[in-house]
């Protein structure tokens, strides 16, 4: 079978597909494909493995009538019009679970880095501003026994809450579409409404998927309800936050700090004012970027396509209703 891979992916995934006898074409470039290039390349193959941030909209599915399946090397699928894929009979799979630990590590890293102004202090050294010792300058805040609010307690939120509880005995509160009994039992997590999440969290970490309902959920209004000593962390998707409202809230002292692994847009403009704020740490979307996790994501994405090529259901299919 012919497979198009939209970005270079770890070799382990490619080896798996090649050893299963598939004919692979890779878009071996740092530049994303245009919508037309993506359609043209996908029209010539049976399967597509998306290794990047390409968009797959209704227009794409309409123009790729021979496509048999789409495998994403990501857990998020806000870049895919799933109802359209379903309408055109195309199963779409993702890579859930295996990246939770690595992504939770980045949330933890950002929480700690913001709380101690780590990136700002690093820049001070680079700029020749480390002149001596000042007992009162650039002080951070501690995390021990603080309240961690999780917005969207799925696998990644759970992992982060577990680490934060183990390291700092943080009290866990969460807001989710449904109760997470495991988190309540194992972490003593408390289910709260959205307003309580805003008003009670010392650190509020976003782990929800980007949907029409969650886009812009964190904005001027929500920032006024949060503690002005609070830290906001986002390792989910940039568009959950209204970024200019966040900048203002940080500049006005309505929020204490923010740690972002995802921005809106990506890549972030290097002149973005957030990058100059003392209590802000930004990373370039590296949540899943470890050798171990990216290998596992490539293997899972490849395995899904191998299953599809054998006429089986892809184990991590998102639009499972397609098989009924
Ligand atoms: C990916 C991610 O690196 O899995 C996700 O949803 O955000 C990251 O792991 C990114 O989507 C690029 O494919």
Short mmCIF file of C-alpha atoms and ligand atoms in Angstrom, two decimals, residues 50-53 73-76 95 99 236-237 285 287-288 294 297, ligand 1:
data_model
loop_
_atom_site.label_atom_id
_atom_site.label_comp_id
_atom_site.label_asym_id
_atom_site.label_seq_id
_atom_site.Cartn_x
_atom_site.Cartn_y
_atom_site.Cartn_z
CA UNK A 50 0.34 13.14 9.76
CA UNK A 51 3.54 13.90 11.62
CA UNK A 52 2.95 17.64 11.89
CA UNK A 53 0.35 20.34 12.35
CA UNK A 73 0.98 11.29 15.30
CA UNK A 74 -0.56 13.43 18.04
CA UNK A 75 -3.16 13.07 20.73
CA UNK A 76 -4.88 16.35 19.78
CA UNK A 95 -1.82 8.58 19.78
CA UNK A 99 2.64 11.15 25.67
CA UNK A 236 -2.92 21.98 25.69
CA UNK A 237 -3.63 24.38 22.82
CA UNK A 285 5.35 23.30 21.92
CA UNK A 287 5.24 18.69 25.38
CA UNK A 288 5.83 15.33 23.72
CA UNK A 294 8.23 10.50 19.94
CA UNK A 297 4.09 8.01 18.99
C1 LIG B 1 2.57 17.11 18.85
C2 LIG B 1 0.68 17.54 20.48
O1 LIG B 1 3.93 17.30 18.90
O2 LIG B 1 0.00 15.28 20.54
C3 LIG B 1 -0.33 16.46 20.49
O3 LIG B 1 -1.55 16.79 20.48
O4 LIG B 1 0.38 18.66 20.68
C4 LIG B 1 2.12 17.20 20.26
O5 LIG B 1 2.43 15.99 20.88
C5 LIG B 1 1.98 18.12 17.90
O6 LIG B 1 0.60 17.93 17.79
C6 LIG B 1 2.59 18.00 16.52
O7 LIG B 1 2.12 16.84 15.87
#
